[in-house]
């Protein structure tokens, strides 16, 4: 039996080198015990074992997909994670594409661990709140308390260093603490909630922000609680606003659009970065979205992308297989048709905002393949909140619905594309919209002549949408 003792629960580097050495030594998974202790990594502490398998190790190249899966899954709190990962690594020697087999129970389990970790990473980014304290030299330090579900704190450090590079800050968690002095990152032991301060003026920033993105027409307390689990609410100053916002929601609803739009305009001018901050927080929240069951099998939320002052917003149906993996909209086959068509229409994709009505990939597994499945009305409605928020923040001059799902989401009702395409429509919030086909419709047409003709019509629609912006 081999015992591998890792020095810390998130010590992926030590896990990797131990795993590499074990594979080279042909040590089967059932002969390895993985443990995490305070002691420094102590590989092969017990009796070295004899080789148990044939020796492909020298030619064995670890697939890239495994490395990124391992990087995430290894941070899960499941004590089995290192053993599971090593078992998968062992099986990859004979089946190098095993990570593509999403029906394999081990692959699936590890993907679930990885996904839970990614969600926890996003929750930390979205829900962590700093309070300010004065240091001995009179400078301000921002201190936050956070309780992650998994061992993600060190893995998330670079994000906070980049985001808050010029501040002095500390993030206290039960397992570890991080301290940034504006130049270097230091680590300390875990802390208790009482070590972090409560309440201070920095909260006003969050309150202002939260009030500005709060949509009284969409108040669903259950969904809000699900998005921001109670565990985080106590650390989030803006949640103190919720009862008041709920109480006045009815009154605010009628004047909501004008008010919210005025506020966004004011923010654009006065704060410059506030729309960007609101959009970033929205995207981070969407990353942890569990409003409908589609989040479970999907790899990740695929949020919109593009300039926040884009005059044109394109709304597709949902991410496809490739978008689900890449985390970006319209990068697969339908994306290629879309790119070609907008270029032929004289539109620069980089100047447009591109998003989807449904932010998770819906599919049916068929062997190793994941076959696109159409989102149903419930899933479209569950996701509508995000697209509404995107529109509220960006206020595009024209929103183009690509296909029936996008139209259903934007207009809140089923629409016949053939009947409605090619002219300006008015959205329920008063914004201008244009309806056309989805690029994948063109991909599905079997007859080349029909394909060509429909493509030309699609390009004409896109030109029309741009011209109608004025
Ligand atoms: N189809 C869509 O509707 N959106 C994408 O992002 C990709 C394919």
mmCIF file of N, CA and C in Angstrom, residues 317-318 361-364 371-375:
data_model
loop_
_atom_site.group_PDB
_atom_site.id
_atom_site.type_symbol
_atom_site.label_atom_id
_atom_site.label_comp_id
_atom_site.label_asym_id
_atom_site.label_seq_id
_atom_site.Cartn_x
_atom_site.Cartn_y
_atom_site.Cartn_z
ATOM 1 N N UNK A 317 -30.624 31.459 -28.975
ATOM 2 C CA UNK A 317 -31.496 30.570 -28.215
ATOM 3 C C UNK A 317 -30.849 30.135 -26.910
ATOM 4 N N UNK A 318 -29.780 29.386 -27.015
ATOM 5 C CA UNK A 318 -29.068 28.854 -25.852
ATOM 6 C C UNK A 318 -27.690 28.422 -26.328
ATOM 7 N N UNK A 361 -26.737 25.165 -21.545
ATOM 8 C CA UNK A 361 -26.893 24.236 -22.665
ATOM 9 C C UNK A 361 -27.878 23.127 -22.272
ATOM 10 N N UNK A 362 -28.930 22.964 -23.062
ATOM 11 C CA UNK A 362 -29.856 21.859 -22.821
ATOM 12 C C UNK A 362 -29.565 20.769 -23.849
ATOM 13 N N UNK A 363 -29.367 19.583 -23.376
ATOM 14 C CA UNK A 363 -28.997 18.511 -24.314
ATOM 15 C C UNK A 363 -29.502 17.163 -23.825
ATOM 16 N N UNK A 364 -29.473 16.214 -24.739
ATOM 17 C CA UNK A 364 -29.749 14.827 -24.372
ATOM 18 C C UNK A 364 -28.499 14.025 -24.667
ATOM 19 N N UNK A 371 -26.666 15.915 -27.566
ATOM 20 C CA UNK A 371 -27.506 16.407 -28.661
ATOM 21 C C UNK A 371 -28.363 17.564 -28.163
ATOM 22 N N UNK A 372 -28.311 18.666 -28.904
ATOM 23 C CA UNK A 372 -29.079 19.867 -28.566
ATOM 24 C C UNK A 372 -30.554 19.534 -28.347
ATOM 25 N N UNK A 373 -31.132 20.070 -27.292
ATOM 26 C CA UNK A 373 -32.580 19.922 -27.063
ATOM 27 C C UNK A 373 -33.168 21.313 -26.887
ATOM 28 N N UNK A 374 -34.358 21.522 -27.384
ATOM 29 C CA UNK A 374 -34.970 22.860 -27.349
ATOM 30 C C UNK A 374 -35.406 23.207 -25.935
ATOM 31 N N UNK A 375 -35.092 24.394 -25.453
ATOM 32 C CA UNK A 375 -35.587 24.756 -24.120
ATOM 33 C C UNK A 375 -37.110 24.920 -24.137
#
